[in-house]
C-alpha atoms as a printed R data frame, in Angstrom:
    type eleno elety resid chain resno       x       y       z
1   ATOM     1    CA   UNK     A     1 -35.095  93.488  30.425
2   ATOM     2    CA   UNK     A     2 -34.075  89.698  29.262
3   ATOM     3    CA   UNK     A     3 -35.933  90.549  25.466
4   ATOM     4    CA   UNK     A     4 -33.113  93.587  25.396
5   ATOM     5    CA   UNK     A     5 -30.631  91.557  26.767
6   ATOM     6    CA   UNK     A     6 -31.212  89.257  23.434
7   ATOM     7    CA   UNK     A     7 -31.658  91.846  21.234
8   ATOM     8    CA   UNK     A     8 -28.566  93.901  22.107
9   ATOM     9    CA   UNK     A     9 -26.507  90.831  21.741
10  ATOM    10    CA   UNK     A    10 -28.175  89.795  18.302
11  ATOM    11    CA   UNK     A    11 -27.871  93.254  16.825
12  ATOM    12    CA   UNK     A    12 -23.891  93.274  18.314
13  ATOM    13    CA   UNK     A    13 -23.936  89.516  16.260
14  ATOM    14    CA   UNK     A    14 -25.545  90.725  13.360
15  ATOM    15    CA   UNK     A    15 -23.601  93.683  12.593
16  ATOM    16    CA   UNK     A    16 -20.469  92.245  12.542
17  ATOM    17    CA   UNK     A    17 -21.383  89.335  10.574
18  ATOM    18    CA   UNK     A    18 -22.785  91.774   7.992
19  ATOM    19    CA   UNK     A    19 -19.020  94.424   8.272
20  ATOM    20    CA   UNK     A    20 -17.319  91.074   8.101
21  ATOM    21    CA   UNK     A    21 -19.261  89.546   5.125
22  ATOM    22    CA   UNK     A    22 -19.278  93.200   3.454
23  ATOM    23    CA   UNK     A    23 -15.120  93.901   3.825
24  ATOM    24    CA   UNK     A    24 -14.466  89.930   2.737
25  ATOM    25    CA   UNK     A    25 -16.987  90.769  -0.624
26  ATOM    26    CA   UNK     A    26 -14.237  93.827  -0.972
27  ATOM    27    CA   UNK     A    27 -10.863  92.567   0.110
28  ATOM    28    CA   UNK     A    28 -11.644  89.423  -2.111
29  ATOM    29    CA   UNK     A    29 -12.511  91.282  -5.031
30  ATOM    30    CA   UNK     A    30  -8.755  93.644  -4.390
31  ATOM    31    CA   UNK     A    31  -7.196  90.720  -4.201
32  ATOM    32    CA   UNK     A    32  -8.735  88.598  -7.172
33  ATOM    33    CA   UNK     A    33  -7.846  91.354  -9.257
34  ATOM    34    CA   UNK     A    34  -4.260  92.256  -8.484
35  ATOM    35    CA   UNK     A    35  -3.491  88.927  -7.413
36  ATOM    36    CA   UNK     A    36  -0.589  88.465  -9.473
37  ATOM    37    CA   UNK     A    37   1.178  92.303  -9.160
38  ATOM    38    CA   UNK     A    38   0.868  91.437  -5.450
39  ATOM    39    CA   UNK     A    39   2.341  87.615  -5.884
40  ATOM    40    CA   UNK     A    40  -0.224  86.424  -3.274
41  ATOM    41    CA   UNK     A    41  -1.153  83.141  -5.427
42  ATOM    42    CA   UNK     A    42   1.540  79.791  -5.239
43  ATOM    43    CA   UNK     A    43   1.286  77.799  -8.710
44  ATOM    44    CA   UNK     A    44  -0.374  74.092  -8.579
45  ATOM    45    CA   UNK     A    45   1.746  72.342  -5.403
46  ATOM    46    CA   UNK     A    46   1.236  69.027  -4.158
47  ATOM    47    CA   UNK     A    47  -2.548  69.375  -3.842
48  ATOM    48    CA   UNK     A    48  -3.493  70.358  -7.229
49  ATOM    49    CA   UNK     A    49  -0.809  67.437  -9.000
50  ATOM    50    CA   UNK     A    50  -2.579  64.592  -6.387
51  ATOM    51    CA   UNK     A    51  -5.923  65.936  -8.524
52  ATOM    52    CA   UNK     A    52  -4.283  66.228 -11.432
53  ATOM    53    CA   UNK     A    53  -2.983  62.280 -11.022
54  ATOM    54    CA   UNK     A    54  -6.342  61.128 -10.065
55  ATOM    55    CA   UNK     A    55  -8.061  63.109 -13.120
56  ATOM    56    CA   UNK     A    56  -5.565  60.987 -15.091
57  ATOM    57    CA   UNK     A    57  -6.615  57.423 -13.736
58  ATOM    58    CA   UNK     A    58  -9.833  58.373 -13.747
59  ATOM    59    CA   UNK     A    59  -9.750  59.085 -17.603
60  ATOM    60    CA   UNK     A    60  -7.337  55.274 -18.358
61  ATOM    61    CA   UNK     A    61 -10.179  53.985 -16.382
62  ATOM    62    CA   UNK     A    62 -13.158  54.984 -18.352
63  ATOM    63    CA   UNK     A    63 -11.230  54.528 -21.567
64  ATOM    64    CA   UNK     A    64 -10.343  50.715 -20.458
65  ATOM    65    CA   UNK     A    65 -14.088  50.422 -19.675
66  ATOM    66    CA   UNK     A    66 -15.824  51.981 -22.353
67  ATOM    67    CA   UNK     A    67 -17.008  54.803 -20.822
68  ATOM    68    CA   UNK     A    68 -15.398  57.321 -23.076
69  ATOM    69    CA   UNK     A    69 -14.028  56.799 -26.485
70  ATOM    70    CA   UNK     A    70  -9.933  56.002 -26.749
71  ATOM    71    CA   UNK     A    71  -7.953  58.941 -26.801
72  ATOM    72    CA   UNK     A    72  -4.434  58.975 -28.290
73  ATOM    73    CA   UNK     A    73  -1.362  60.203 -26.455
74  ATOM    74    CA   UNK     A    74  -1.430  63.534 -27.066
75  ATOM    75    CA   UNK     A    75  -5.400  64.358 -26.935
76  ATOM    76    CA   UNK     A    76  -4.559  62.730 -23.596
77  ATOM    77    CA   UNK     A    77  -2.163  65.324 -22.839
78  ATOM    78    CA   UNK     A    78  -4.298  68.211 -24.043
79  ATOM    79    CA   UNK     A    79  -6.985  66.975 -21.783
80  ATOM    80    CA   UNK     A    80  -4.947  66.467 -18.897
81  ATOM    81    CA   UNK     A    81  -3.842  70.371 -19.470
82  ATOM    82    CA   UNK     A    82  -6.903  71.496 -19.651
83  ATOM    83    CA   UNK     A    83  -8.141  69.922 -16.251
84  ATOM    84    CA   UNK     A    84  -4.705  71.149 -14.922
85  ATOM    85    CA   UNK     A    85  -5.876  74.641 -15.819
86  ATOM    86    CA   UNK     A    86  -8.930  74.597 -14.217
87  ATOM    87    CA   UNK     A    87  -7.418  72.631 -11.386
88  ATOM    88    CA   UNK     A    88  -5.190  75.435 -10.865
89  ATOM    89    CA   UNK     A    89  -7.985  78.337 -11.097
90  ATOM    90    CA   UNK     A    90  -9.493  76.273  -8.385
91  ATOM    91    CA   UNK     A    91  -6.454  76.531  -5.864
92  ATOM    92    CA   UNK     A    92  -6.477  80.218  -6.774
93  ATOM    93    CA   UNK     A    93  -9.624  80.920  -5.821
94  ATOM    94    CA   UNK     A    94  -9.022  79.176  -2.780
95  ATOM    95    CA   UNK     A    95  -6.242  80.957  -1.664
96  ATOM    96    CA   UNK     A    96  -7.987  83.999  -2.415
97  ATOM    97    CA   UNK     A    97 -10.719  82.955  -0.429
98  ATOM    98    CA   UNK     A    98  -8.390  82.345   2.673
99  ATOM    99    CA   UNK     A    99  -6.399  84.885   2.648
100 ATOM   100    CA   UNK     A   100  -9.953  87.534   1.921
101 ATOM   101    CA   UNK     A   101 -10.930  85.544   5.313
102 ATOM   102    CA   UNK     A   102  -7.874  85.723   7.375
103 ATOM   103    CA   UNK     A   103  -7.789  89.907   6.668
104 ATOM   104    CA   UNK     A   104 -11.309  90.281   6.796
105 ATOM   105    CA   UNK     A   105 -11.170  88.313   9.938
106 ATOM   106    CA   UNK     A   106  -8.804  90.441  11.612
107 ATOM   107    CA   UNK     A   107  -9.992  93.503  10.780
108 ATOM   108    CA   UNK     A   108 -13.077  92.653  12.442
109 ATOM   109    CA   UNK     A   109 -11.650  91.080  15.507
110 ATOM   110    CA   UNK     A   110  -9.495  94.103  16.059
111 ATOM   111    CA   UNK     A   111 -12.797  96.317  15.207
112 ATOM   112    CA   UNK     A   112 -14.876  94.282  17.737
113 ATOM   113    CA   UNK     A   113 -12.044  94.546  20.516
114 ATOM   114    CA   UNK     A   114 -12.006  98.473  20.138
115 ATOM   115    CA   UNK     A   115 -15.535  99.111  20.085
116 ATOM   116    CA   UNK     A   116 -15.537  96.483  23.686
117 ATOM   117    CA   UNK     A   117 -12.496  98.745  25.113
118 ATOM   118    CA   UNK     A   118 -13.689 102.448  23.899
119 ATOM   119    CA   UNK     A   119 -17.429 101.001  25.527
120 ATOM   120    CA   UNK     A   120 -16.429  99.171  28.508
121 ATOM   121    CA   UNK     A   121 -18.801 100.791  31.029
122 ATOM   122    CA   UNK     A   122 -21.444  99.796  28.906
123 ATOM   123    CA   UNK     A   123 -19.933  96.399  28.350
124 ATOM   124    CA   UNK     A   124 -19.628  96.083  31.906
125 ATOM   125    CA   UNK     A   125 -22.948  96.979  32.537
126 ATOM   126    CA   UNK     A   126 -24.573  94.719  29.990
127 ATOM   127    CA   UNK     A   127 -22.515  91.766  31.496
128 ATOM   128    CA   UNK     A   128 -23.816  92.663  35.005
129 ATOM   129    CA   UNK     A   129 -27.136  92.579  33.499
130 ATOM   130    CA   UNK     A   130 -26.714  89.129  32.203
131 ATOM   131    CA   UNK     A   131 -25.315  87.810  35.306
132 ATOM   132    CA   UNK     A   132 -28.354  89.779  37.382
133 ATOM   133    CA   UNK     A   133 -30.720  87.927  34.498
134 ATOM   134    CA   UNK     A   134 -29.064  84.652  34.941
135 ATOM   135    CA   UNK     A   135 -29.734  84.918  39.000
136 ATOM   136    CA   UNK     A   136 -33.321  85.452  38.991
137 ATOM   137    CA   UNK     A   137 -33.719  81.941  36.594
138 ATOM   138    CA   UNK     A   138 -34.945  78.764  39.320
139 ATOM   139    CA   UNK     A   139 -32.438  77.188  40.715
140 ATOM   140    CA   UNK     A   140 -33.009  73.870  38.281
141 ATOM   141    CA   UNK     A   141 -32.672  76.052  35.258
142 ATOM   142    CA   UNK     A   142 -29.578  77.347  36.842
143 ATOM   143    CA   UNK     A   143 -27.999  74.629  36.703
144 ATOM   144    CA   UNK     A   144 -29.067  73.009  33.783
145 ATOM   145    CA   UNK     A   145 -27.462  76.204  31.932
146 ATOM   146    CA   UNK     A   146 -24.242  75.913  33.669
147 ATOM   147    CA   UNK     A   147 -24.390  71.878  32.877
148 ATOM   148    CA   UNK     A   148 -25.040  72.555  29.034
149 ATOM   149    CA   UNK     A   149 -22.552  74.785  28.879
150 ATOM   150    CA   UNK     A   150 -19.753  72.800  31.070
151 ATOM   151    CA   UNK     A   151 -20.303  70.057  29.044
152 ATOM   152    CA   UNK     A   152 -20.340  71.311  25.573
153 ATOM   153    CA   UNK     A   153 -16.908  72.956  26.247
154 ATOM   154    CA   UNK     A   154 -15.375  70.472  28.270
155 ATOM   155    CA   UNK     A   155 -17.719  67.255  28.381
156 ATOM   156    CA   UNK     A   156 -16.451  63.865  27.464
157 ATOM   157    CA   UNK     A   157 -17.690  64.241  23.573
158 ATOM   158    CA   UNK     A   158 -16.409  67.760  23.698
159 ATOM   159    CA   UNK     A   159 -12.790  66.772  22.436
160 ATOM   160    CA   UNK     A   160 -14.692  66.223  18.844
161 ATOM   161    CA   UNK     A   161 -16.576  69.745  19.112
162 ATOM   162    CA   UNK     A   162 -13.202  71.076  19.611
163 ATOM   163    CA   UNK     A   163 -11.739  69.049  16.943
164 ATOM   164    CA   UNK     A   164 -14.436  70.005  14.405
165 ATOM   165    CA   UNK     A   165 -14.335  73.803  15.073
166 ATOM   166    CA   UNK     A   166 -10.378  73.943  15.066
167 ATOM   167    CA   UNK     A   167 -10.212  72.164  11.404
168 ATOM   168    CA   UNK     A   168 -13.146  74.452  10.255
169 ATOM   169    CA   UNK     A   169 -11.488  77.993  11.146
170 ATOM   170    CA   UNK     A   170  -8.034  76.335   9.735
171 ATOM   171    CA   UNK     A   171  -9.523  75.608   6.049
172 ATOM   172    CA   UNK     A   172 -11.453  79.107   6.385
173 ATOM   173    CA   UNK     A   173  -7.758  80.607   7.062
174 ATOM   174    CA   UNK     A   174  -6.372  78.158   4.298
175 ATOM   175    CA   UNK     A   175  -4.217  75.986   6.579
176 ATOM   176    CA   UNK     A   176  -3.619  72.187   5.488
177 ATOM   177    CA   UNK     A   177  -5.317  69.611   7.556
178 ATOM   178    CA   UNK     A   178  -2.110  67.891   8.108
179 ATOM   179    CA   UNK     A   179  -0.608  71.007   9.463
180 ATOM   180    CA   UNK     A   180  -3.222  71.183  11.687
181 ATOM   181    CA   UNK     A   181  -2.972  67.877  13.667
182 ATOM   182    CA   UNK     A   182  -0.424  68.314  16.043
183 ATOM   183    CA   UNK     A   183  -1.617  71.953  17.518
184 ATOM   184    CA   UNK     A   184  -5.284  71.027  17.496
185 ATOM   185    CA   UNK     A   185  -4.092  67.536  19.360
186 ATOM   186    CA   UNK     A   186  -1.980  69.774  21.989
187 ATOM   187    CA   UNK     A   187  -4.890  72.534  22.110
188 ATOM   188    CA   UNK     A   188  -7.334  69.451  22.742
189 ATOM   189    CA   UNK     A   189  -5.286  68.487  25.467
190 ATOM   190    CA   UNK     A   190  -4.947  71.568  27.754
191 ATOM   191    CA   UNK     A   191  -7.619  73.727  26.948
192 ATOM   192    CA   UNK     A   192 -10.328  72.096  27.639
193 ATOM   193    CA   UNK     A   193  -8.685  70.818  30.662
194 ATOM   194    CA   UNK     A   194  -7.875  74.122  31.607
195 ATOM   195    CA   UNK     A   195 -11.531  75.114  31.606
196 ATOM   196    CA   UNK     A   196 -12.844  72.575  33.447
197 ATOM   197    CA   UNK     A   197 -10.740  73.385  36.102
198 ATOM   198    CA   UNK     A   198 -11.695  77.115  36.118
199 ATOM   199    CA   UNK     A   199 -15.223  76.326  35.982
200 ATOM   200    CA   UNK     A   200 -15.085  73.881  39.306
201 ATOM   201    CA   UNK     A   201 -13.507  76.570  40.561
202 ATOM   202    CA   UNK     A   202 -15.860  79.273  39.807
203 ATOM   203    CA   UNK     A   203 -18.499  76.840  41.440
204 ATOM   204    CA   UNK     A   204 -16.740  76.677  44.653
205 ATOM   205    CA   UNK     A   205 -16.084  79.930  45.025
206 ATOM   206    CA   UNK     A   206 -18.326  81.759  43.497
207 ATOM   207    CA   UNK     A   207 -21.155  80.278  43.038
208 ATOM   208    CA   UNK     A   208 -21.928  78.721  46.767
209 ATOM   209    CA   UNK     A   209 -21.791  82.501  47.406
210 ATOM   210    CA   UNK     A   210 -24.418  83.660  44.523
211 ATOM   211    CA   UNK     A   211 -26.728  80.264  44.701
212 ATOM   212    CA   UNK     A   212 -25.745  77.812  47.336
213 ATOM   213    CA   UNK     A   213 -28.873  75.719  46.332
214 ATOM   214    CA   UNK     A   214 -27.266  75.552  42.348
215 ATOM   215    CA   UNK     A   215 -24.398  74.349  43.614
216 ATOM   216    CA   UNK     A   216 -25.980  71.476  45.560
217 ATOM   217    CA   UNK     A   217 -27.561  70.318  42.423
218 ATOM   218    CA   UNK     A   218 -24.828  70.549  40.316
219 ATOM   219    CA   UNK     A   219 -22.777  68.596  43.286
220 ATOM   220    CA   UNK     A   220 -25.948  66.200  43.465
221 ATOM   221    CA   UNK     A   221 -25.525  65.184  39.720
222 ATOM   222    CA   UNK     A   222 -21.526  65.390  39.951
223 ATOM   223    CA   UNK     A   223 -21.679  62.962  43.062
């Protein structure tokens, strides 16, 4: 019953990784090609001129040191355009990219919410399966779970998890880093804080009712 347990789950995983890798491949491709009818794509901006300035240094540099042969004024220019240009096709594909993501993304998530509402018996019943599954496990593997989990989400070193995951998903939905600093720092916060709290909760209530001899272990290595 635990081997379809795991293979329910990693079919559910694998099929939307494969609709959401499939309608990103399509959405991207819409986009890249009527990009500029549909005005999705900002010109250069700060990010692409802070390149564009360290391109230029970089080329005075290797001139000064011999690196590259002297280039006059304006074969510096055309050079600088021409790493502007691709500089630019860079940040286009970029946006692309996040915004193929951030639709793709949805799509999926709203996909993946209908499917769990239109099956919820099922759903239900599969979750009562896993919490059946869980119960039968020894008491010390009970609670080892519980205390990998707890701590990954709300540990001491879990702050940087957070931190890490946060900044990924914002660059895969093409938000700036510095944008990012002051939610992630505020979701950092509460969140996890909010979690732990549930979680000691669950334990008294809940779980001195399913395992009492869990929760004396996991009270053993709290205490």
């Amino acid at each position: 019953f635990r081997l379809k347990m795991w293979q329910a789950a990693a079919g559910g995983l694998l099929a939307v990784v494969l609709v959401n890798s499939t309608l990103n491949s399509v959405v991207y491709s819409y986009l890249d090609t009527y990009s500029d009818a549909l005005g999705l794509v900002e010109r250069g901006g700060t990010e692409v001129a802070e390149k564009l300035m360290q391109a230029k240094e970089q080329l005075h540099y290797d001139m000064v040191m011999g690196h590259i042969p002297t280039m006059t004024q304006t074969e510096l220019s055309e050079k600088l355009q021409e790493i502007g240009h691709e500089l630019e096709e860079e940040h286009k594909v970029e946006q692309l990219h996040a915004t193929a993501n951030t639709i793709s993304d949805a799509v999926v998530a709203f996909l993946v919410v209908a499917t769990l509402i239109n099956y919820k018996s099922a759903v239900s019943k599969y979750f009562k399966g896993v919490s059946n599954g869980f119960l039968t496990l020894s008491n010390t593997s009970q609670a080892f779970t519980l205390l990998l989990v707890s701590d990954t989400l709300v540990g001491f070193h879990s702050a940087d998890g957070w931190d890490a995951v946060l900044k990924a998903l914002g660059s895969h939905w093409g938000a700036e880093a510095e944008s990012l600093e002051s939610p992630i720092s505020i979701f950092v916060a509460t969140v996890p804080v909010g979690l732990d709290v549930a979680f000691r909760f669950w334990v008294y209530k809940e779980l001195r009712a399913l395992s009492p001899s869990t929760q004396v272990i996991l009270d053993e290595i709290d205490g």
